[in-house]
Amino acid sequence: MIENNPNTIKTQDLAEMKNVFEQKYGRLLLRFQSYEHVMKRCVSNCEIKGLLSDIQSIKETRENYFSTKTLGKITNEFISNVLLDQTSANSTEDDDVPDDLDQPHIHIAYKLELSPEYHKSFTTELEELVKLRNELVHCFLEQHPLSSKEDYQLAASYLDDCSQRFDRHIHPFHQLLESFSDTRDLASEFIKAPVIQDFFHGILPNGEGVRWERSTIVALLKDAEAKLSQDGWTSLQCAIEYIKQHGADHLPKRYGCSSWRHVLHESKQFEIRKKSTNDHQSRIWYCSHTK
């Protein structure tokens, strides 16, 4: 008959308790990482402002900036710039849009307006999540030395309590996140509507014409001019090739014109002349009107 060694049983029990603890600790940290990832996405996308042509790069810059911030700083940013107390929600902000824009400018901001009571309680819940995360990451071993079976049992019990606290604190965030996502999706659908996209590019609705001085097609012609001009004049043919690479969606037909030359005439933003090439062919050249 083989007798079990008490020391062997004790070692196996300790290893089992350690394994249970590590699983609970790892799962809880992963939940916090998931929450932090969502919070960073919310904050980085809560406000986009700039020239329409630069929106993608602006978005990427914001995402890169906030990707390196701690959960505490991200939470403060969310509380300061996304959550609004109704008592201060009506305050106006100056929009520093330049007066001399020659391209569409866009400013989108998502805010969650809360009653003073709910704003205070929700802010507290978010701050408690930061506090709980810091306890787990920075202070855990100071409170739980993990040197015996009893230590692991206490630590595992503490993690169960932390998991319940996490669920309690995260619940209001999930509720508001659903509202935030629904609103953002509606705004995204609105912005993607063809008539809105055209308006951003200077095309007025209902066939009312084009705001040429603010139109994207004129901006592209001027951009080509800045890159390709020779002695102050730019070959229209070269400009067309340039625009095909940098703004292929912007063709004369979209702006109600039959040709690029028609765009030059209709926009009244350029001087036009014909020049003969070395092979005696006539080419259209243009330059911007001087102000």
PDB file of C-alpha atoms in Angstrom, residues 235 237 261 273-285:
ATOM      1  CA  SER A 235       0.108  73.386 -68.653  1.00  0.00           C
ATOM      2  CA  GLN A 237      -2.561  68.862 -69.738  1.00  0.00           C
ATOM      3  CA  ARG A 261     -11.142  74.163 -70.066  1.00  0.00           C
ATOM      4  CA  ARG A 273      -3.847  81.386 -72.814  1.00  0.00           C
ATOM      5  CA  LYS A 274      -2.800  79.143 -75.660  1.00  0.00           C
ATOM      6  CA  LYS A 275       0.822  78.328 -76.303  1.00  0.00           C
ATOM      7  CA  SER A 276       2.404  76.467 -79.170  1.00  0.00           C
ATOM      8  CA  THR A 277       4.702  73.574 -78.417  1.00  0.00           C
ATOM      9  CA  ASN A 278       7.868  72.648 -80.251  1.00  0.00           C
ATOM     10  CA  ASP A 279       5.849  70.395 -82.560  1.00  0.00           C
ATOM     11  CA  HIS A 280       3.590  73.361 -83.390  1.00  0.00           C
ATOM     12  CA  GLN A 281       0.596  72.012 -81.474  1.00  0.00           C
ATOM     13  CA  SER A 282      -1.548  74.365 -79.416  1.00  0.00           C
ATOM     14  CA  ARG A 283      -1.807  73.753 -75.669  1.00  0.00           C
ATOM     15  CA  ILE A 284      -3.878  75.425 -72.948  1.00  0.00           C
ATOM     16  CA  TRP A 285      -1.990  77.075 -70.089  1.00  0.00           C
TER      17      TRP A 285
END
